[in-house]
XYZ file of C-alpha atoms in Angstrom:
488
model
C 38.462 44.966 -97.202
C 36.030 41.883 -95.921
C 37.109 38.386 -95.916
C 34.759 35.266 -94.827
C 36.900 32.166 -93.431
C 34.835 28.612 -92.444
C 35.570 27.598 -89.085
C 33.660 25.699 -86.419
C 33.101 25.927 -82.673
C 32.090 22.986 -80.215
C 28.602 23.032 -78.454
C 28.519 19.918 -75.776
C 29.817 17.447 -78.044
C 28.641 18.304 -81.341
C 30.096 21.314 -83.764
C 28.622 23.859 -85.060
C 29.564 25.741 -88.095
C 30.920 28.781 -87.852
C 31.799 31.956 -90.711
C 34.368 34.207 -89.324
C 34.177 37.222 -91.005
C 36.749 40.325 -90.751
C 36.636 43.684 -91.810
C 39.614 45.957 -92.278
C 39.013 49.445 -92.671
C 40.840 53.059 -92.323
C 39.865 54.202 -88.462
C 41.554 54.356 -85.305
C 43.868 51.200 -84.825
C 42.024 48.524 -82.689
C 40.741 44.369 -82.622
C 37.285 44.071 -82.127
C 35.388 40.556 -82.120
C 31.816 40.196 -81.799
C 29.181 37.130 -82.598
C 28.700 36.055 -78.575
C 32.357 35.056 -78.193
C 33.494 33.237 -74.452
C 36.203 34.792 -72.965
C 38.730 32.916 -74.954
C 37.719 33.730 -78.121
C 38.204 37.310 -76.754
C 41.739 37.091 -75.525
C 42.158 35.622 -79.607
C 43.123 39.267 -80.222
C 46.454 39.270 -78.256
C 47.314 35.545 -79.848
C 46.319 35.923 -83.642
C 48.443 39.450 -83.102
C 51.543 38.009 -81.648
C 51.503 35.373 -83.816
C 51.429 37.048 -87.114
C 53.942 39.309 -85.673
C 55.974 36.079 -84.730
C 55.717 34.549 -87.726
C 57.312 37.975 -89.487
C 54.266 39.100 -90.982
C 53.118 42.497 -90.947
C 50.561 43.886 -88.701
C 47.804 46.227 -89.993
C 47.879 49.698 -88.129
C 43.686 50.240 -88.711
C 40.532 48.822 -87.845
C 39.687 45.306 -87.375
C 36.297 43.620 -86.804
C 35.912 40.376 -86.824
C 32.293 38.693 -86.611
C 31.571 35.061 -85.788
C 28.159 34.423 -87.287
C 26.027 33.479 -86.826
C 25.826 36.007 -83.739
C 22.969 33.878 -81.566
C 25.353 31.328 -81.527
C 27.856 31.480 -78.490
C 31.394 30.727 -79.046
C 33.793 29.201 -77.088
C 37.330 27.724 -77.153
C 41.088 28.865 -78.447
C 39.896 27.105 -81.903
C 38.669 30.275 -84.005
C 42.542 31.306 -83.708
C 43.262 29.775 -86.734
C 40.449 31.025 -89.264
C 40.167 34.965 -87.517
C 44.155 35.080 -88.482
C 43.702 34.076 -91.772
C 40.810 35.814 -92.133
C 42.957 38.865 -91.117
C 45.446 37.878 -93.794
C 43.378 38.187 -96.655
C 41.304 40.690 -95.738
C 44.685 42.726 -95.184
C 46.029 42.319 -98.963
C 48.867 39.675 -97.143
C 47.424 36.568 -98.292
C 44.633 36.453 -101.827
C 41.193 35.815 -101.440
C 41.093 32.759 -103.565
C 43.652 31.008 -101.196
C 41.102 30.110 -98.233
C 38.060 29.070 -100.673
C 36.730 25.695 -100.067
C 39.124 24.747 -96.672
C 37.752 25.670 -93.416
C 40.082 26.342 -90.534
C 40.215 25.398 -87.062
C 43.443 25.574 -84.569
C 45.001 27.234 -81.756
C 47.667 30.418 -81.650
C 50.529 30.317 -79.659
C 52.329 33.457 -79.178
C 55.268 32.040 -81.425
C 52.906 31.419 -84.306
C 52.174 27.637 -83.404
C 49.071 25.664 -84.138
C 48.745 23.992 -81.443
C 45.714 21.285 -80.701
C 42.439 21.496 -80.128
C 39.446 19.567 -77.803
C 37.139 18.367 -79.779
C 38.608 17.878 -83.478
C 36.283 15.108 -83.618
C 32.957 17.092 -84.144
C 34.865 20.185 -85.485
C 35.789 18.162 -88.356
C 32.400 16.832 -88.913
C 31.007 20.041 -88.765
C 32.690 21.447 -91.573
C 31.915 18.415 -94.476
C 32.475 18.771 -97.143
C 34.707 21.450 -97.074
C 38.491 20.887 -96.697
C 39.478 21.329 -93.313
C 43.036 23.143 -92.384
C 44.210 21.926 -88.748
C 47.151 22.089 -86.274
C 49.685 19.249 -87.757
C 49.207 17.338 -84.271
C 45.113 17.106 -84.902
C 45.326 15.533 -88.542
C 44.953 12.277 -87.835
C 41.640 12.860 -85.176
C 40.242 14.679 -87.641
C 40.643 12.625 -90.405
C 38.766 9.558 -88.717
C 35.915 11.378 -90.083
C 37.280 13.121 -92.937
C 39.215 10.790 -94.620
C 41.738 12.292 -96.576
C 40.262 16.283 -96.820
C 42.402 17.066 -94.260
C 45.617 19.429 -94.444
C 47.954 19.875 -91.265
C 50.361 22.805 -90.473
C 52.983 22.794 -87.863
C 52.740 27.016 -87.499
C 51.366 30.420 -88.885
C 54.190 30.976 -91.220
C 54.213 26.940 -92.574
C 50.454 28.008 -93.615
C 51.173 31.318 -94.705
C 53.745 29.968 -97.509
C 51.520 27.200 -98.711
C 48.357 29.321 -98.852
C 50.343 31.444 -101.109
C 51.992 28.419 -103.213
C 55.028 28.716 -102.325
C 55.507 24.931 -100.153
C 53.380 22.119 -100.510
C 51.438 20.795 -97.424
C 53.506 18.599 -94.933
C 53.127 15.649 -94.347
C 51.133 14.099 -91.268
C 52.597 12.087 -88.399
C 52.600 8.156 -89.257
C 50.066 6.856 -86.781
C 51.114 5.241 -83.733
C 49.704 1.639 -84.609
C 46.951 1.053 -81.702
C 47.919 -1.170 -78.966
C 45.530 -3.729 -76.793
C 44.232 -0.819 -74.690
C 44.414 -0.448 -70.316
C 45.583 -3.270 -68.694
C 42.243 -4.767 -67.264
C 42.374 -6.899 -63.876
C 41.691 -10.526 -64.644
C 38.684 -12.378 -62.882
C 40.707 -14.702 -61.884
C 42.717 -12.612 -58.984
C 38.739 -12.788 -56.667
C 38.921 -15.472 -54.622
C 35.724 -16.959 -53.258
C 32.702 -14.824 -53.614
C 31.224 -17.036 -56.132
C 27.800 -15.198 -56.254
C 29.260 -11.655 -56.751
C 31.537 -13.696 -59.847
C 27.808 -14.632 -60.984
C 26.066 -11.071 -61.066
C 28.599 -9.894 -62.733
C 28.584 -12.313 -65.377
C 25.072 -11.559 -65.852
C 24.943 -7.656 -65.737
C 27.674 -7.962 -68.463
C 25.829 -10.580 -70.675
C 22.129 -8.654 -70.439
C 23.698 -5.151 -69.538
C 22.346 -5.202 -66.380
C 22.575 -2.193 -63.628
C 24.432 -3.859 -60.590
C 24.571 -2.917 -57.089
C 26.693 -4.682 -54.380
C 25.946 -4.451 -50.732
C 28.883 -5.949 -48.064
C 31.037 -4.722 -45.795
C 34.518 -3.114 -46.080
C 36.713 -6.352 -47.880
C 34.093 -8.022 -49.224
C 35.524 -7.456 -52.800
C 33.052 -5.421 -54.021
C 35.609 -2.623 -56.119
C 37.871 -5.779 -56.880
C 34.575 -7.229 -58.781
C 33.919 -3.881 -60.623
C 37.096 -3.525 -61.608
C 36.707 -6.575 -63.364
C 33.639 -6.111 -65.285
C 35.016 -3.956 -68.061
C 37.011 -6.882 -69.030
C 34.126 -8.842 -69.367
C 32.100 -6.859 -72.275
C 33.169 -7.278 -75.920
C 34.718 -4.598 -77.877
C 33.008 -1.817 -79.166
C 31.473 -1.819 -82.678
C 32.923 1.197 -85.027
C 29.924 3.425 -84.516
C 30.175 2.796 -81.101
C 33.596 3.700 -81.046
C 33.342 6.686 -82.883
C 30.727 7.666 -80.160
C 33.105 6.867 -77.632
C 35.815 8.616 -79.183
C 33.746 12.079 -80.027
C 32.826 12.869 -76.382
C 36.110 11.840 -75.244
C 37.754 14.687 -77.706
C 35.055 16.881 -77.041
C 36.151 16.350 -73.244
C 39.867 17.131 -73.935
C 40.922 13.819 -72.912
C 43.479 12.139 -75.055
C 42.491 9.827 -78.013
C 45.154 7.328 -79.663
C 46.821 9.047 -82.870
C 44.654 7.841 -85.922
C 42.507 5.018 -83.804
C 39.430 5.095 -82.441
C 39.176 4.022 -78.567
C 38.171 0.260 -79.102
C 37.670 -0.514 -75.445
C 34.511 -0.038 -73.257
C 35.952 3.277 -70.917
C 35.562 2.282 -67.201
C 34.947 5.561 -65.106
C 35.055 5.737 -61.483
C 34.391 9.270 -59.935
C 34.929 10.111 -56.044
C 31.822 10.279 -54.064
C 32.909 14.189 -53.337
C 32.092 14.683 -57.269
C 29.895 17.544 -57.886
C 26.817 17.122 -59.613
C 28.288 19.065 -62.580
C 31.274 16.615 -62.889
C 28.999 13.786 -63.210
C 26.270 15.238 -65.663
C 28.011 17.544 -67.320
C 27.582 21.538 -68.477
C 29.310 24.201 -66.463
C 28.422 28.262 -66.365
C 29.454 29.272 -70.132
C 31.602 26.292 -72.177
C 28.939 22.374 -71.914
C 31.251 19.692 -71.299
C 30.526 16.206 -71.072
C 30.576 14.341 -67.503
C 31.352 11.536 -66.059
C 28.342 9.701 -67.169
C 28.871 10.654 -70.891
C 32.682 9.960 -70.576
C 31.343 6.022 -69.504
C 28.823 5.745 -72.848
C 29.070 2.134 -73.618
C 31.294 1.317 -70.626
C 31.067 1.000 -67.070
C 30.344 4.006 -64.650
C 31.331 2.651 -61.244
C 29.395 4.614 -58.036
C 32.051 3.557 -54.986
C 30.693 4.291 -51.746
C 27.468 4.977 -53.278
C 25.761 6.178 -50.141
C 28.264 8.853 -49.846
C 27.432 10.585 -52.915
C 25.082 13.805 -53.132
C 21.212 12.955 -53.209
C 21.045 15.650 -55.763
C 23.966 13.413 -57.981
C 22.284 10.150 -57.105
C 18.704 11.353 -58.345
C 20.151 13.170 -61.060
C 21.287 9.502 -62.196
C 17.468 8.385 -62.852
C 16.614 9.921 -66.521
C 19.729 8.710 -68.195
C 19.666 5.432 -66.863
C 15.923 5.064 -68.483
C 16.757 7.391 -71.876
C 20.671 6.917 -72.575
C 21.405 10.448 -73.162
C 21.587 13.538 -70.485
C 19.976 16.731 -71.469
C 21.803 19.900 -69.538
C 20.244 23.225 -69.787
C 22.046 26.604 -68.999
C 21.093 30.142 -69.556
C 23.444 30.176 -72.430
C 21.452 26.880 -74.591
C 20.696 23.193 -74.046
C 22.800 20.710 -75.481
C 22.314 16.887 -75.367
C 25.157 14.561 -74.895
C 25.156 10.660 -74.946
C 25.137 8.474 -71.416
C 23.995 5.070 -72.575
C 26.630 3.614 -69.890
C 26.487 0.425 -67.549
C 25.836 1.227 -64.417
C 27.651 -0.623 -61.113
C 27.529 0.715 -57.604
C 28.737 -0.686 -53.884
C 27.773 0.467 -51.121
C 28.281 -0.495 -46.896
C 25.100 -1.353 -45.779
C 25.511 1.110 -42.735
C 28.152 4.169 -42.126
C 30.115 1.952 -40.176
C 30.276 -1.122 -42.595
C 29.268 -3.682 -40.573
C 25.515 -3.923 -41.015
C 24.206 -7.535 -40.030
C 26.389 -9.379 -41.405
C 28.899 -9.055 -38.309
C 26.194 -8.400 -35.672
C 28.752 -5.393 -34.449
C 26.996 -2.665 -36.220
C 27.895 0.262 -34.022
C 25.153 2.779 -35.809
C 22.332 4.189 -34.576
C 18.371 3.666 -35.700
C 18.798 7.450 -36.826
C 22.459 7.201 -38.486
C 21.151 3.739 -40.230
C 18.173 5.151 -41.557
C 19.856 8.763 -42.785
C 22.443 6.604 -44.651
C 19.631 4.382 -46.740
C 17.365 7.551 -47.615
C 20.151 8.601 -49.851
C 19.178 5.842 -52.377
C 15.791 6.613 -53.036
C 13.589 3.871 -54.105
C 12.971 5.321 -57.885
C 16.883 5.146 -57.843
C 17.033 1.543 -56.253
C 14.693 0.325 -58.747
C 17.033 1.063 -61.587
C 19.460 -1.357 -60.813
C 18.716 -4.727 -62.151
C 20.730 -6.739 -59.619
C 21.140 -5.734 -55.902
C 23.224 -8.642 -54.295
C 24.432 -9.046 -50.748
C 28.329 -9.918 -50.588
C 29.664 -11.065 -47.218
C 33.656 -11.289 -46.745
C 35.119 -14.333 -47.870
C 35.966 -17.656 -46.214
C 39.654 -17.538 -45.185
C 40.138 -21.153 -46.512
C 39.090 -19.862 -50.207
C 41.482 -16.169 -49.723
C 44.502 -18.741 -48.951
C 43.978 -21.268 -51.765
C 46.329 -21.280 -54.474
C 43.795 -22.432 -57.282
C 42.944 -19.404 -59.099
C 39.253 -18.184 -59.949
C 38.377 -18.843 -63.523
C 39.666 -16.277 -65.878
C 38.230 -13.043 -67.717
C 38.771 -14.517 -70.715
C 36.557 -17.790 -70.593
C 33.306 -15.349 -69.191
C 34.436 -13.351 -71.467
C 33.552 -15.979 -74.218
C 29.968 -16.941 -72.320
C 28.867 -13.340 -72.253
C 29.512 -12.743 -76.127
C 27.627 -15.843 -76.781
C 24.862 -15.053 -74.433
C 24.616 -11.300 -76.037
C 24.362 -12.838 -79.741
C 21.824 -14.654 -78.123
C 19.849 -12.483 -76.282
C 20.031 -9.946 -79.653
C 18.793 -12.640 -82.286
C 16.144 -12.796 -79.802
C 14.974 -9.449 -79.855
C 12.219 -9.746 -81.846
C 10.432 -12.753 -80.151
C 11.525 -13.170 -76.413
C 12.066 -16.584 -74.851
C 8.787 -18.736 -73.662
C 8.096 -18.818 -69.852
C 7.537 -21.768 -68.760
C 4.094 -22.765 -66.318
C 5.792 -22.504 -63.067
C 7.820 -19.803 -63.753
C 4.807 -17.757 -64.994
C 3.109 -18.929 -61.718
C 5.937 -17.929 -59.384
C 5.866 -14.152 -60.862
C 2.210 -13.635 -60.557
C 3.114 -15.270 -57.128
C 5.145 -12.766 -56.201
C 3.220 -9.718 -57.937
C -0.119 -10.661 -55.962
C 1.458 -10.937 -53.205
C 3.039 -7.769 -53.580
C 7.093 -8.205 -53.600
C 7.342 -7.258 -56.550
C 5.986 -3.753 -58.902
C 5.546 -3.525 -62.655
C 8.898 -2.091 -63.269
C 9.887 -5.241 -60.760
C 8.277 -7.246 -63.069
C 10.262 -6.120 -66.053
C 13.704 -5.619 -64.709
C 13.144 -9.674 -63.235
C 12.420 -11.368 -66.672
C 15.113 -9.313 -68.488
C 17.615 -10.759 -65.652
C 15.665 -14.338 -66.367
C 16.473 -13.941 -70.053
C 19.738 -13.615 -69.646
C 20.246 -16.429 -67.303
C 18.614 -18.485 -69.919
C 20.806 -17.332 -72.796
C 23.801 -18.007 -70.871
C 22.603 -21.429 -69.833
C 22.042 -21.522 -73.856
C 17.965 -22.442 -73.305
C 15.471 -21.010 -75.024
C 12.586 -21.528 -72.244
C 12.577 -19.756 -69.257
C 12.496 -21.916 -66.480
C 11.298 -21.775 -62.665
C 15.209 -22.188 -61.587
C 16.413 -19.296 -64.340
C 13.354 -17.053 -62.441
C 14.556 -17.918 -59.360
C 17.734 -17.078 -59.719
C 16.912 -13.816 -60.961
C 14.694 -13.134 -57.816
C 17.697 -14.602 -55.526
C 19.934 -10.889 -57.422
C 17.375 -8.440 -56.012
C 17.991 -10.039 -52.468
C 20.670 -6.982 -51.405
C 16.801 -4.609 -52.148
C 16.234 -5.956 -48.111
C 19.079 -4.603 -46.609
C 18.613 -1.163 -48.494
C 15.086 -0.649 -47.511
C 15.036 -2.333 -44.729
């Protein structure tokens, strides 16, 4: 006997949909599954059978093929449990064909006959509108932020088994947690002192500016980056729901029934590989770091530490927003429209000029700069120089000015700087005359060009002008200063 099942599988961050198909026929006993499955979907044969078995259901003693079409497709992930079992079930005589028409199924097998959860709900459940969708009892309320209220949950095998065949009704799902006010972000007003690094990072969060920092060890520079995620407003629903997809598809937890509200802040160690940062891997395309930070901050510590191959590997989603990773098995695109903020010593030993102790050689000096590239340095909006702190502001008890009152001036500056977008701001003689200044006499490049007026603009919406001035230009050329020590 044949049955067909719906089901999906996840490809990068998107699902696909999948037909599971089984065939039960007389023959030599044996579990066969074919349609490209990852290894596993494969090992699905020992779980779907010690599950049924578990869950006091009989096991057929014949043939059993089960095909995942389409077969060009590769499979991958403990999801396909769920629908090959049931598929099994019906095409066995144990449960009637009429039973699995219209729901799709998608879930894990524990030996005991649990559904357990699965990476990626998210896009599983969007792959398989507008059918019903049949999920582990723990996954019902991921998958119903974009299902609504076609989704059924089951807490095991057997649970499933009797409502399939009418005999319960379907449980209930968990009351949702009620969302709370997301990670504790560090306040702004812990930095002491460094009143121009408090600056750029008002203004990479108002225009969404790429921001490097250049000091010396305890200059502040991680303290500041900690502190910029608390600076950007929250994230609109589709954002959100962006935010939230690659995060399931990543297997990282998402609040029960809530969307993650909060910009992410991501901060890999500068021994990442270049696969942990862009995603893919050899069979199963997972998002990265940089997809994991989509409309949040991806923070770069010790930047001139990090693999050239990861640094330059940086350069086409910073200009596109998305990363495109190709493997022998497909290409899949995932979404890396993040805000980039890097710090960096300006030497392997730290010092650099600003304590006239630098204890690096010509060679060692210039090895450590030609890791940032200059296509790479010219992607970040804002390079400034930090220097450590004056002791006199470090021991004063007046604190900084909070996160919350920038927080304020960047959302105004943004609803600015957006009802702006379809005329820009007027320059202004002299600052017109001061860029051509600087293009003629050759400080500055095209790109240059661009990257300093969109840092202008921004100074002018948060100054709440609507001319760009010579001292709004200015400042924006004072924020590429930390460019000299780099290429220097």
């Amino acid at each position: 006997m044949l049955a067909a099942v719906a089901s999906a599988t996840l490809s990068g961050a998107v699902g696909r949909p999948v037909s599971v198909e089984v065939h039960v026929s007389n023959g030599l006993p044996g579990f066969t599954i074919v349609g490209l499955p990852d290894a596993a979907v494969r090992e699905a044969r020992d779980r779907v059978r010690a599950a049924i078995l578990s869950s006091g259901l009989p096991w057929p003693m014949r043939r059993i093929t089960a095909n995942l079409a389409p077969s060009g497709l590769r499979k991958g992930g403990a999801g396909l449990d769920l629908p090959i079992a049931v598929g099994l079930l019906v095409a066995a005589g144990e449960l009637s064909p009429s039973c699995a028409e219209g729901l799709a199924f998608c879930g894990e097998l524990g030996l005991n006959g649990s559904l357990r959860h699965v990476p990626g709900m998210i896009a599983l459940a969007d792959a398989t509108t507008p059918l019903g969708l049949v999920v582990p009892l723990c996954d019902v309320q991921e998958a119903a932020l974009v299902r609504g209220g076609t989704v059924h949950g089951a807490a095991s095998l057997a649970e499933l088994t009797r409502v399939l065949r009418g005999q319960a009704h379907w449980p209930d799902a968990p009351v949702p947690v009620a969302p709370d006010h997301g990670p504790e972000v560090p306040d702004l007003a812990d930095v002491r002192g460094q009143a121009v690094g408090r600056r750029a990072l008002e203004v990479a969060a108002a225009g969404r500016h790429h921001l490097l920092m250049i000091g010396p060890p305890g200059s502040g520079k991680t303290m500041l980056a900690e502190r910029l995620v608390g600076l950007l407003p929250r994230l609109t629903p589709e954002e959100a729901l962006a935010v939230t997809r690659v995060h399931s598809a990543a297997g990282r937890a998402v609040p029960d029934g809530a969307l993650l509200e909060h910009p992410p802040f991501r901060a890999p160690h500068h021994q990442s590989s270049l696969v942990s940062l862009v995603g893919g891997g050899n069979l199963s395309l997972r998002p990265g770091e940089i997809s994991l930070a989509t409309h949040g901050v991806l923070f770069l510590d010790e930047l001139g530490e990090f693999p050239v191959a990861a640094l330059e590997a940086l350069r086409q989603p910073l200009e596109e927003g998305v990363i495109r990773v190709s493997r022998a098995g497909g290409t899949v695109t995932f979404p890396a429209a993040f805000l980039l903020v890097a710090a960096m010593n300006p030497c392997p030993c730290g010092e650099g000029i600003y304590q006239g102790a630098c204890a690096c050689t010509t060679a060692a000096r210039a090895r450590y700069r030609r890791r940032i590239s200059a296509p790479l340095l010219d992607r970040f909006d804002l390079v400034v120089p930090l220097s450590r702190p004056d002791p006199t502001e470090l021991l004063a008890d007046a604190p900084g000015e909070r996160s919350s009152a920038v927080a304020a001036r960047v959302g105004t500056a943004r609803a600015r700087l957006d009802a702006r977008r379809e005329g820009q701001p007027q320059l202004s003689s002299d600052a017109a005359e001061l860029l051509a200044s600087k293009l003629r006499s050759g400080c500055l490049s095209a790109r240059g060009l661009h990257k300093v007026s969109g840092v202008a603009r921004t100074v002018t919406a948060l100054a709440g002008e609507d001319v760009v001035t010579f001292a709004h230009v200015s400042e924006a050329l004072s924020m590429r200063a930390g460019r000299a020590v780099v290429v220097a």
